[in-house]
Coordinates of C-alpha atoms in Angstrom, one line a residue:
Chain K
M1 CA 165.2 71.3 98.7
R2 CA 162.8 70.8 95.9
Y3 CA 160.2 69.1 97.8
L4 CA 160.1 71.5 100.6
A5 CA 157.0 73.5 99.6
A6 CA 155.2 70.3 98.7
I7 CA 155.8 68.7 101.9
A8 CA 155.0 71.8 104.0
L9 CA 151.7 72.3 102.0
G10 CA 150.8 68.6 102.6
R11 CA 151.4 68.8 106.0
L12 CA 149.3 71.8 106.5
V13 CA 146.1 69.8 104.9
R14 CA 146.7 67.3 107.1
T15 CA 146.8 69.2 110.1
A16 CA 143.6 71.0 108.9
V17 CA 142.1 67.6 108.0
R18 CA 142.7 66.0 111.5
L19 CA 141.3 69.1 113.4
V20 CA 138.0 68.6 111.7
R21 CA 138.1 64.7 111.6
P22 CA 140.3 63.2 114.2
G23 CA 141.6 59.6 113.3
G24 CA 140.8 60.5 109.5
G25 CA 142.4 62.1 106.6
S26 CA 145.2 60.1 105.3
A27 CA 143.7 60.7 101.6
L28 CA 143.3 64.4 101.4
P29 CA 147.0 65.0 102.0
G30 CA 148.0 62.3 99.8
L31 CA 146.2 63.6 97.0
V32 CA 147.2 67.6 97.6
L33 CA 151.3 65.8 97.8
S34 CA 150.5 64.1 94.6
K35 CA 149.3 67.0 92.4
V36 CA 152.0 69.3 93.6
A37 CA 154.8 66.6 93.5
P38 CA 154.3 63.6 91.3
G39 CA 158.0 62.8 91.0
I40 CA 158.5 62.3 94.7
L41 CA 156.9 58.7 95.0
G42 CA 159.2 57.3 92.3
R43 CA 162.2 59.3 93.6
T44 CA 161.4 58.0 97.4
F45 CA 160.5 54.3 96.3
A46 CA 164.1 53.9 94.0
G47 CA 166.0 55.6 96.8
F48 CA 165.7 52.4 99.3
E49 CA 169.5 50.5 99.8
H50 CA 167.8 47.4 99.7
G51 CA 165.0 48.3 97.2
L52 CA 161.3 47.6 97.4
V53 CA 159.2 45.1 98.2
V54 CA 155.7 44.8 96.9
I55 CA 153.1 42.5 98.3
T56 CA 149.8 42.5 96.1
G57 CA 146.9 40.3 95.1
S58 CA 143.4 40.4 95.7
A59 CA 143.1 39.2 99.5
G60 CA 145.6 38.9 102.5
K61 CA 147.8 41.9 101.5
S62 CA 147.6 43.5 104.7
T63 CA 148.1 40.5 107.0
T64 CA 151.0 39.5 104.7
T65 CA 152.7 42.7 104.9
K66 CA 152.3 43.3 108.5
M67 CA 154.0 40.1 108.8
V68 CA 157.0 40.6 106.3
V69 CA 157.5 44.0 107.7
A70 CA 157.8 42.7 111.8
I71 CA 160.2 39.7 110.6
A72 CA 162.3 42.1 108.6
R73 CA 162.8 44.6 111.7
A74 CA 163.7 41.8 113.7
H75 CA 166.2 40.9 111.4
G76 CA 167.2 44.4 111.9
L77 CA 166.5 46.1 108.7
E78 CA 164.9 49.7 108.9
V79 CA 161.5 49.2 107.0
F80 CA 159.4 51.9 105.3
T81 CA 155.9 50.7 104.9
N82 CA 152.2 51.7 104.6
P83 CA 149.3 51.5 106.7
T84 CA 146.9 49.1 105.9
T85 CA 144.4 51.9 105.0
A86 CA 146.6 53.4 102.5
N87 CA 147.7 51.1 99.6
I88 CA 146.8 53.0 96.6
R89 CA 148.8 55.7 94.9
Q90 CA 147.5 58.7 97.1
G91 CA 148.1 56.7 100.2
F92 CA 151.7 56.0 99.4
Y93 CA 151.9 59.8 98.9
S94 CA 150.2 60.2 102.5
S95 CA 152.8 57.6 103.8
I96 CA 155.7 59.5 102.5
L97 CA 154.1 62.7 104.0
E98 CA 153.6 61.0 107.3
R99 CA 157.2 60.1 107.4
S100 CA 159.5 62.1 105.7
N101 CA 161.5 65.2 106.7
L102 CA 160.7 68.4 105.3
L103 CA 162.9 67.7 102.8
G104 CA 161.0 64.7 101.6
K105 CA 163.9 61.9 103.0
V106 CA 162.4 58.9 104.3
P107 CA 163.7 57.1 106.8
G108 CA 164.9 53.6 106.3
N109 CA 166.7 51.1 104.2
I110 CA 163.9 49.0 102.4
A111 CA 160.3 49.7 101.4
I112 CA 158.0 46.9 102.0
L113 CA 154.4 47.7 100.9
E114 CA 151.0 46.5 100.6
M115 CA 149.6 47.5 97.0
D116 CA 146.6 47.4 95.8
E117 CA 146.5 45.1 92.6
G118 CA 145.3 47.9 90.2
H119 CA 147.7 50.5 91.2
A120 CA 150.5 48.0 91.8
A121 CA 150.3 47.3 88.0
E122 CA 150.9 51.2 87.2
L123 CA 153.3 52.0 89.9
V124 CA 156.0 49.3 88.8
T125 CA 156.2 51.0 85.6
E126 CA 157.8 53.8 87.2
V127 CA 159.9 51.7 90.3
A128 CA 160.7 48.1 89.7
P129 CA 160.1 46.3 93.0
R130 CA 163.2 44.1 93.6
I131 CA 160.8 41.4 95.3
T132 CA 157.1 41.2 94.7
A133 CA 154.9 38.7 96.6
I134 CA 151.4 37.9 94.8
L135 CA 149.0 36.3 97.1
N136 CA 146.2 35.4 94.9
V137 CA 143.4 36.3 92.8
V138 CA 139.9 36.1 93.5
E139 CA 136.6 37.5 92.4
D140 CA 136.7 40.9 94.2
Q141 CA 135.9 44.7 93.6
L142 CA 133.9 43.5 90.2
D143 CA 132.8 46.9 90.1
R144 CA 136.4 48.2 89.9
F145 CA 138.0 45.3 87.7
V146 CA 135.1 44.0 85.9
D147 CA 136.9 40.1 85.6
P148 CA 139.2 38.1 87.4
Q149 CA 141.0 37.7 84.5
L150 CA 141.8 41.6 84.1
V151 CA 142.9 41.2 87.8
R152 CA 145.6 38.7 86.4
D153 CA 146.7 40.6 83.7
K154 CA 147.9 43.7 86.3
L155 CA 149.4 41.0 88.3
R156 CA 151.3 39.8 85.4
I157 CA 152.5 43.2 84.7
V158 CA 153.7 43.5 88.5
A159 CA 155.5 40.1 88.0
E160 CA 157.0 41.1 84.8
H161 CA 158.6 44.4 86.5
T162 CA 160.2 42.7 89.2
T163 CA 163.7 42.5 89.3
S164 CA 165.1 39.8 91.5
H165 CA 162.7 37.2 93.2
V166 CA 158.5 36.5 92.4
V167 CA 157.0 34.5 95.4
L168 CA 153.7 33.0 94.2
N169 CA 151.1 31.0 95.8
A170 CA 151.2 27.6 93.9
D171 CA 147.5 26.7 94.7
D172 CA 146.1 29.4 92.6
Q173 CA 146.1 28.7 88.7
N174 CA 145.8 32.4 87.7
L175 CA 149.4 32.8 89.2
I176 CA 150.6 29.3 87.9
A177 CA 149.6 30.8 84.5
I178 CA 151.9 34.2 85.0
S179 CA 154.7 32.4 86.1
G180 CA 156.3 31.5 82.7
Q181 CA 159.1 33.7 81.3
L182 CA 159.4 36.1 83.9
A183 CA 163.0 37.7 84.7
A184 CA 163.1 37.2 88.2
S185 CA 163.3 33.9 89.9
V186 CA 159.9 32.7 90.8
H187 CA 159.5 31.0 94.3
W188 CA 156.3 28.9 95.5
F189 CA 153.9 28.6 98.7
G190 CA 151.3 26.8 99.4
L191 CA 149.2 24.5 101.5
G192 CA 150.5 20.7 101.9
D193 CA 146.6 19.4 102.2
K194 CA 145.5 20.3 98.6
A195 CA 142.1 19.0 99.1
A196 CA 141.5 22.5 101.3
V197 CA 142.2 24.2 98.3
P198 CA 138.8 25.0 96.6
S199 CA 138.0 26.5 100.3
L200 CA 140.6 29.5 99.7
G201 CA 138.1 30.7 96.6
Y202 CA 140.4 31.5 94.1
A203 CA 139.0 32.4 90.8
P204 CA 138.8 29.4 88.8
T205 CA 140.2 29.7 85.4
Y206 CA 137.8 26.7 83.9
T207 CA 140.8 25.2 81.9
D208 CA 142.9 22.0 82.4
A209 CA 144.8 22.5 85.7
L210 CA 148.3 23.7 85.4
P211 CA 150.7 21.2 87.2
T212 CA 151.4 22.8 91.2
P213 CA 154.8 23.7 91.3
N214 CA 157.0 22.4 94.1
C215 CA 156.6 24.9 97.1
T216 CA 159.6 25.6 98.9
T217 CA 157.1 27.2 101.6
T218 CA 154.3 24.8 102.9
V219 CA 151.5 25.0 105.1
V220 CA 151.9 21.6 107.0
S221 CA 148.9 21.9 109.4
L222 CA 146.1 24.0 111.0
E223 CA 144.4 23.2 114.0
E224 CA 142.3 26.0 115.6
R225 CA 145.1 28.8 115.5
H226 CA 148.0 26.7 116.0
V227 CA 149.7 26.4 112.5
R228 CA 152.9 24.2 111.5
I229 CA 154.5 25.8 108.3
A230 CA 157.6 23.8 106.3
C231 CA 160.0 26.6 105.1
H232 CA 163.2 25.5 103.1
G233 CA 163.3 22.5 105.3
K234 CA 162.8 23.7 108.7
V235 CA 159.3 23.9 110.4
S236 CA 158.1 27.0 112.0
Q237 CA 155.0 26.7 113.9
F238 CA 153.1 29.1 116.3
D239 CA 149.5 30.3 117.0
L240 CA 148.2 32.7 114.3
P241 CA 146.9 36.1 115.1
S242 CA 143.5 35.2 113.8
R243 CA 141.2 32.6 112.9
G244 CA 141.4 30.6 109.6
L245 CA 143.0 28.7 106.8
H246 CA 143.4 31.8 104.7
F247 CA 145.7 33.4 107.4
A248 CA 147.9 30.2 107.4
V249 CA 148.3 30.9 103.9
D250 CA 149.3 34.6 104.4
A251 CA 151.8 33.3 107.1
A252 CA 153.5 31.0 104.6
A253 CA 153.8 33.9 102.0
A254 CA 155.4 36.3 104.7
L255 CA 158.0 33.7 105.5
E256 CA 158.9 32.5 102.0
T257 CA 159.1 36.5 101.0
S258 CA 160.9 37.2 104.1
N259 CA 163.3 34.3 103.2
Q260 CA 164.0 35.5 99.8
L261 CA 164.4 39.3 101.0
L262 CA 167.0 38.3 103.7
G263 CA 168.5 35.5 102.3
S264 CA 171.6 33.9 104.2
A265 CA 170.3 35.8 107.2
F266 CA 166.9 34.6 107.6
N267 CA 166.5 33.2 110.9
I268 CA 163.5 30.7 110.9
E269 CA 163.4 30.9 115.0
L270 CA 163.5 34.4 114.9
A271 CA 160.9 35.1 112.2
T272 CA 158.8 32.2 114.2
Q273 CA 159.2 34.2 117.3
V274 CA 157.9 37.3 115.5
L275 CA 154.7 35.9 114.0
A276 CA 153.7 34.1 117.2
Q277 CA 154.1 37.7 118.9
L278 CA 152.1 39.5 116.0
P279 CA 148.7 41.2 117.0
P280 CA 146.1 40.5 114.1
V281 CA 145.8 43.2 111.7
F282 CA 143.0 45.6 112.7
A283 CA 139.8 44.3 112.4
R284 CA 141.3 40.7 111.4
G285 CA 140.1 38.9 114.9
E286 CA 140.7 41.8 116.6
V287 CA 139.0 41.9 120.2
V288 CA 138.6 45.6 121.7
E289 CA 136.9 47.0 124.9
V290 CA 134.3 49.2 124.0
R291 CA 132.7 50.8 127.0
G292 CA 133.7 48.1 129.2
V293 CA 132.3 45.3 126.8
P294 CA 134.6 43.0 124.8
V295 CA 134.2 43.2 121.0
E296 CA 135.3 41.2 118.6
F297 CA 136.0 43.0 115.0
I298 CA 135.7 41.0 111.8
L299 CA 136.8 42.8 108.5
V300 CA 134.7 41.4 105.2
Q301 CA 136.0 42.9 101.9
N302 CA 135.0 40.3 98.9
P303 CA 132.6 37.2 98.4
I304 CA 135.5 35.2 99.5
S305 CA 136.8 36.9 102.6
T306 CA 133.0 37.0 103.7
Q307 CA 132.7 33.4 103.3
L308 CA 135.6 32.4 105.0
N309 CA 135.2 34.4 107.9
L310 CA 131.3 33.4 108.4
D311 CA 132.7 29.8 108.0
N312 CA 135.1 30.2 110.6
L313 CA 132.7 32.0 113.0
P314 CA 132.6 30.0 116.2
K315 CA 129.3 28.1 117.0
G316 CA 126.8 29.8 119.5
L317 CA 127.6 33.4 118.8
E318 CA 125.2 36.0 120.2
R319 CA 124.9 39.7 119.8
V320 CA 126.1 40.3 116.3
M321 CA 126.1 43.4 114.1
F322 CA 126.5 43.2 110.3
A323 CA 127.4 46.7 108.8
I324 CA 128.1 47.3 105.3
G325 CA 129.5 50.7 104.0
R326 CA 130.1 53.0 100.8
D327 CA 132.9 51.0 99.9
V328 CA 130.8 48.2 98.6
H329 CA 130.0 50.0 95.5
D330 CA 127.6 46.8 94.1
P331 CA 126.3 44.5 96.7
S332 CA 125.3 42.4 94.4
W333 CA 128.3 39.7 95.4
L334 CA 126.7 39.4 98.7
W335 CA 124.2 37.1 97.1
T336 CA 127.2 34.4 96.1
V337 CA 127.9 34.1 99.5
D338 CA 126.4 31.5 101.6
P339 CA 125.4 32.8 105.2
R340 CA 124.1 29.6 106.7
N341 CA 127.2 29.6 109.5
L342 CA 126.1 33.1 110.3
P343 CA 124.2 33.6 113.8
P344 CA 121.0 35.3 113.9
V345 CA 121.6 39.2 113.6
D346 CA 120.6 41.6 116.1
V347 CA 121.4 44.9 114.1
I348 CA 122.2 45.5 110.5
T349 CA 123.7 49.2 109.6
G350 CA 125.9 51.2 107.2
F351 CA 125.2 52.6 104.1
N352 CA 124.2 49.7 102.6
S353 CA 122.0 48.4 105.4
A354 CA 118.8 47.8 103.0
E355 CA 120.9 45.6 100.5
A356 CA 122.2 43.3 103.4
E357 CA 119.0 43.3 104.9
L358 CA 117.5 42.0 101.5
W359 CA 120.0 39.2 100.8
L360 CA 119.8 38.3 105.0
R361 CA 116.1 38.2 104.7
H362 CA 116.0 35.9 101.6
H363 CA 118.2 33.2 103.5
G364 CA 115.7 33.5 106.5
Y365 CA 117.1 35.9 108.5
T366 CA 114.7 38.5 110.6
P367 CA 117.1 41.1 111.9
G368 CA 116.2 43.1 115.1
L369 CA 117.2 46.4 114.0
V370 CA 118.1 48.0 110.5
T371 CA 118.9 51.4 110.1
D372 CA 122.0 53.2 107.9
D373 CA 122.8 55.3 111.3
L374 CA 126.2 53.5 112.6
E375 CA 125.8 55.3 116.0
Q376 CA 122.2 54.5 116.8
A377 CA 123.0 51.0 115.6
F378 CA 125.9 50.8 117.7
D379 CA 123.9 52.2 120.9
H380 CA 121.0 50.0 120.4
W381 CA 123.2 46.8 120.0
L382 CA 125.3 47.8 123.3
A383 CA 122.2 47.9 125.1
L384 CA 121.2 44.5 124.4
P385 CA 121.5 41.9 126.9
E386 CA 124.7 40.5 127.4
P387 CA 126.2 37.5 125.3
T388 CA 126.7 33.9 127.1
N389 CA 130.2 34.0 126.1
G390 CA 130.7 37.6 126.8
V391 CA 132.0 38.7 123.7
R392 CA 129.9 40.7 120.8
T393 CA 130.9 40.6 117.4
V394 CA 130.8 43.1 114.5
I395 CA 131.2 42.0 111.3
F396 CA 131.9 45.0 108.7
S397 CA 133.3 46.4 105.3
A398 CA 135.9 48.5 105.3
D399 CA 133.9 51.7 105.0
A400 CA 132.0 50.8 108.0
M401 CA 135.0 49.7 109.8
R402 CA 136.8 53.0 109.5
R403 CA 133.7 54.9 110.6
I404 CA 132.8 52.7 113.7
R405 CA 136.6 52.8 114.7
R406 CA 136.5 56.5 114.4
M407 CA 133.6 57.1 116.1
L408 CA 134.7 54.7 119.0
G409 CA 137.9 56.9 119.3
F410 CA 140.6 54.1 117.9
T411 CA 142.5 56.8 115.8
S412 CA 145.5 54.5 115.3
P413 CA 145.7 51.4 113.0
D414 CA 148.2 50.0 115.3
E415 CA 145.9 49.9 118.4
V416 CA 145.3 46.2 117.8
Q417 CA 145.2 43.6 120.8
R418 CA 146.1 39.8 120.4
Chain S
M1 CA 102.5 20.7 90.5
I2 CA 106.1 21.7 90.8
I3 CA 107.4 24.6 89.4
R4 CA 110.4 23.9 88.1
L5 CA 113.3 26.7 88.0
G6 CA 116.0 25.9 85.6
S7 CA 119.9 27.3 86.1
V8 CA 121.9 26.9 83.0
Y9 CA 125.6 26.2 84.8
G10 CA 124.4 28.1 87.5
K11 CA 128.0 27.8 89.6
R12 CA 129.7 29.3 86.1
L13 CA 127.4 32.0 85.4
N14 CA 127.2 33.7 88.9
L15 CA 130.0 36.2 88.6
N16 CA 128.2 39.0 90.3
G17 CA 125.4 37.2 92.4
D18 CA 123.0 36.2 89.3
Q19 CA 122.0 33.3 91.1
G20 CA 120.2 35.0 93.6
N21 CA 117.1 36.0 91.1
L22 CA 116.2 32.1 91.3
L23 CA 116.3 32.5 95.4
A24 CA 114.1 35.4 95.0
L25 CA 111.7 33.7 92.7
R26 CA 111.6 30.6 94.8
R27 CA 111.2 32.6 98.1
Y28 CA 108.2 34.3 96.1
L29 CA 106.7 31.2 94.5
N30 CA 107.0 29.3 98.4
A31 CA 105.3 32.3 100.3
A32 CA 102.5 32.1 97.5
G33 CA 102.1 28.3 98.2
Y34 CA 103.9 26.7 95.4
E35 CA 106.3 23.5 95.6
V36 CA 109.3 24.8 93.8
E37 CA 112.4 23.1 92.7
V38 CA 115.8 24.4 91.2
V39 CA 117.5 22.4 88.7
G40 CA 121.1 22.5 87.2
V41 CA 120.6 22.9 83.2
D42 CA 123.4 21.4 80.8
C43 CA 121.0 20.6 77.7
T44 CA 117.8 21.4 75.7
D45 CA 115.8 18.6 77.1
V46 CA 116.2 19.6 80.9
A47 CA 115.8 23.2 79.8
L48 CA 112.6 22.6 78.3
S49 CA 111.1 20.6 81.3
C50 CA 111.7 24.0 83.2
H51 CA 109.1 26.5 84.0
F52 CA 111.6 29.4 84.3
L53 CA 115.4 29.3 83.0
L54 CA 118.0 31.5 84.3
L55 CA 121.5 32.3 82.2
G56 CA 123.5 34.5 84.5
H57 CA 126.7 36.7 83.9
G58 CA 130.0 34.7 83.5
S59 CA 133.3 35.9 83.6
I60 CA 135.8 35.8 80.5
A61 CA 136.9 32.5 81.6
A62 CA 133.6 31.0 82.4
M63 CA 132.3 32.3 79.0
E64 CA 135.2 30.6 77.1
S65 CA 134.8 26.9 78.9
L66 CA 131.1 27.1 77.8
G67 CA 130.9 28.7 74.2
E68 CA 130.7 25.5 73.0
R69 CA 128.4 23.6 75.1
L70 CA 126.0 26.7 74.9
S71 CA 126.1 26.2 71.0
Q72 CA 124.6 22.7 71.4
F73 CA 121.6 24.1 73.0
D74 CA 118.1 24.5 70.8
W75 CA 117.5 28.3 71.8
A76 CA 114.9 29.2 69.5
E77 CA 112.9 26.2 70.8
I78 CA 113.3 27.0 74.4
F79 CA 112.8 30.4 74.5
A80 CA 109.5 29.9 72.5
R81 CA 108.4 27.9 75.4
V82 CA 110.4 28.6 78.6
P83 CA 110.3 32.1 80.2
S84 CA 113.8 33.1 80.6
L85 CA 116.6 35.9 81.9
A86 CA 119.9 36.2 80.5
I87 CA 122.2 38.6 81.9
A88 CA 125.0 40.7 80.8
T89 CA 127.7 38.3 79.1
S90 CA 125.2 35.3 78.6
A91 CA 122.8 38.0 77.0
V92 CA 125.4 39.1 74.6
W93 CA 126.5 35.6 73.9
L94 CA 122.9 34.8 73.1
S95 CA 122.7 38.1 70.8
G96 CA 125.5 36.2 68.6
E97 CA 128.2 39.5 69.4
P98 CA 131.3 38.7 70.7
V99 CA 131.7 38.3 74.3
E100 CA 135.2 39.8 74.4
A101 CA 133.7 43.0 73.5
F102 CA 131.6 43.2 76.7
F103 CA 135.2 43.5 78.3
D104 CA 136.6 46.2 76.6
T105 CA 136.9 48.0 79.4
T106 CA 137.9 51.5 77.2
D107 CA 134.2 53.2 77.9
R108 CA 133.0 51.3 80.8
V109 CA 129.9 51.9 83.0
S110 CA 129.8 51.1 86.3
H111 CA 126.7 52.3 88.2
F112 CA 122.9 51.9 89.5
E113 CA 120.7 52.5 86.7
V114 CA 116.9 52.3 86.6
A115 CA 115.2 51.5 83.4
T116 CA 112.4 50.5 81.3
L117 CA 112.0 47.6 78.9
S118 CA 113.8 49.0 75.5
L119 CA 110.8 48.8 73.2
E120 CA 113.4 49.4 70.4
A121 CA 115.4 45.8 71.3
S122 CA 112.1 44.3 71.8
G123 CA 109.9 42.0 69.6
E124 CA 106.0 42.8 69.8
Q125 CA 105.2 39.4 71.1
G126 CA 105.4 38.0 74.7
R127 CA 107.4 40.4 77.0
F128 CA 105.7 38.6 80.2
G129 CA 103.0 41.1 80.4
I130 CA 105.8 43.9 81.4
P131 CA 104.0 47.4 80.9
D132 CA 106.4 49.7 78.8
D133 CA 106.4 52.1 82.0
L134 CA 107.5 49.5 84.5
R135 CA 110.8 50.8 85.8
V136 CA 113.5 48.6 87.0
L137 CA 116.8 49.4 89.4
G138 CA 119.7 47.5 89.1
Y139 CA 123.8 47.5 88.8
R140 CA 125.2 47.9 85.0
N141 CA 128.8 47.0 85.0
T142 CA 129.7 47.1 81.1
P143 CA 131.7 48.8 78.4
N144 CA 128.6 50.1 76.5
A145 CA 126.1 52.3 78.0
K146 CA 123.9 51.8 74.7
A147 CA 123.4 48.2 75.5
P148 CA 119.8 47.9 76.6
A149 CA 119.4 47.3 80.4
L150 CA 115.9 45.5 80.0
A151 CA 115.1 44.0 76.7
N152 CA 112.5 41.1 75.1
P153 CA 114.6 40.4 71.7
S154 CA 112.9 37.2 71.1
G155 CA 110.3 35.0 72.5
K156 CA 109.8 34.5 76.1
L157 CA 113.6 35.9 76.6
L158 CA 114.3 38.6 78.6
T159 CA 117.8 40.5 78.7
T160 CA 119.3 42.5 80.9
M161 CA 122.5 44.4 81.7
L162 CA 121.7 45.0 85.2
H163 CA 123.2 42.2 87.3
G164 CA 123.0 40.6 90.6
P165 CA 119.5 40.3 92.6
L166 CA 117.6 42.0 89.7
L167 CA 114.1 40.2 90.6
A168 CA 114.6 40.8 94.4
K169 CA 115.3 44.7 94.1
N170 CA 111.9 44.8 91.9
P171 CA 109.1 43.0 93.3
R172 CA 106.8 44.3 90.4
L173 CA 109.2 42.6 87.8
L174 CA 109.3 39.6 90.3
D175 CA 105.9 39.2 90.3
L176 CA 105.5 38.8 86.4
I177 CA 108.0 36.6 86.0
A178 CA 106.8 34.5 88.9
R179 CA 103.2 34.7 87.3
A180 CA 105.0 33.9 83.8
A181 CA 106.7 30.5 85.4
V182 CA 103.3 29.7 87.0
T183 CA 101.8 29.7 83.6
A184 CA 104.4 27.7 82.1
A185 CA 103.6 25.2 84.4
G186 CA 100.3 25.0 84.1
S187 CA 99.4 26.1 87.6
P188 CA 96.6 28.5 88.7
A189 CA 97.9 31.8 89.3
P190 CA 98.8 33.2 92.5
T191 CA 96.0 35.0 94.5
Q192 CA 96.4 37.8 96.7
D193 CA 94.7 36.2 99.5
S194 CA 97.6 34.1 100.4
S195 CA 98.7 35.5 103.7
G196 CA 102.0 34.3 103.1
L197 CA 102.7 36.1 100.1
H198 CA 101.0 39.2 101.2
K199 CA 103.5 39.5 104.1
W200 CA 106.4 38.6 101.5
Q201 CA 105.6 41.2 99.5
Q202 CA 105.1 43.5 101.9
T203 CA 108.6 42.9 103.4
L204 CA 110.0 43.0 99.7
N205 CA 108.5 46.2 98.9
D206 CA 109.6 47.7 102.2
V207 CA 113.2 46.7 101.7
A208 CA 113.4 47.2 97.8
S209 CA 111.9 50.9 98.0
R210 CA 114.6 51.8 100.5
I211 CA 117.2 50.6 98.3
W212 CA 115.6 52.7 95.6
A213 CA 115.7 55.7 97.6
L214 CA 119.2 55.1 98.4
E215 CA 120.3 54.5 94.8
A216 CA 118.2 57.0 93.1
E217 CA 120.8 59.9 93.5
G218 CA 123.5 57.8 91.5
A219 CA 121.1 56.1 89.1
S220 CA 121.0 57.1 85.5
Y221 CA 117.1 57.9 85.4
P222 CA 116.3 61.0 86.5
A223 CA 112.7 60.9 87.2
L224 CA 112.5 59.0 90.2

């Protein structure tokens, strides 16, 4: 009963926001709830029968979380999780608001949450996770985190507060460095082919390499989207929902985490079946029909995800739009990315379109249209002649993605096709 | 005459895209008709063979790994002869201050900023011919708002707390640095009758002016 008024107020705000902006508005109601009932978060997360699973790190959180959630549900668990756009504190409040009854009770016997690395370090001091998966440390959001080592320090806090199992990436020296003297048992995933590790862009430590731990889950091979992963002596093979080696690593992380979560109940065949049918997390290789035209959406969030996504673009792409929004506070990091695999760009748009244009012009690109008006950009781009392969490509940052999706009327994060 | 642009441990000192300054300089000089090469710099001799040097911002790990090697350079000799730009942690290291202080995030500043050359933190000589009223725009991400955004502490060394592709966003500063590099190389100065340079300048001015207009609201300098 203590949260009845707070939940009612939060829902009222949510309804009002959605009336004004369909498809948006997860932040404000969460903010309101966090102010009027701050204790509901800890109480909710501590109340799940099978505890809290946290998936964090610089890159790959959304994909890995979606995989673990799907595997857990297929094994019969009732999972509470957060949408990919709500991985910070107020987003968790919004998720509670979304899923709880009026008394603040959230259905489910386990919480599996994607957590922003900065917010995770704070939240675990309130509620200790039973299991934590830490995916990597990359040079990301430096306007927030300043330095990769400071991110590593935050992730160390998360690992130290975990009670049972910590799942770590064996190819990231930052994570090997934080693995010592943890109370929880440590489990490792990684690549079988270590020659490919540098392409994943983990933040260098510039010290003598620590020995790579033995992995219980390993990416054995990846051809196009077909991946083979060895997990505790058994092989899982399936087509990934999205292109790129980093998605194969995410899948390995998901399998190892699921194994620790489910214990003897873990069924690798069932998990494989689940992963084979999983749609991409939105904008990670998602192809959507827009006004009858197939469009592939590719999200770029930091230097390494941009580099990996550009490197994995198929040859001969035509009709490319590049959109960098307000979420990129300091676009300087674009200049660490080598865009040589990016085909000619027809349109540059978003709040930071001029910054993106400056970067691309220095690399010899001459964009057709540059405008911060997303709607104008989209209309212009759709009116351009059809590409040879029939599919247009949008590469965008998170803010531009949200605005474009809202503009197109895609209001649910789950509206994703494989 | 080839203009040699030196990148001091460029792979490690590029956390925020600072090496983009060399790309901006190279493109500018190419447009002006100069042949340019970019070389990696790991000792004094190579540094002295360059006509411009860049020391970018490095991470905690990068700076710890490079401290001893950077100590081997004869910086006084280098900055007496070679026009140079040092950014954020590199500038802090060169000043002799502890780099760790740079990462004290208790009083951090993280915003776009418009600044002029700090006369207080600059010597009387050199300055690349930078006028006192030249304004530059860049992104500051430091713990100390009082650290001068742009200074000429000694010889031909320019330091800045504004990271990323500073020169690309500031065509006038780029032009001044390019001229300093050309002078250091003993080459004739660029002329405005180069149609390639004129066209590239127009492009840069156009794009940079839009960035300035965009970031004006958030910048600390009020009189834009």
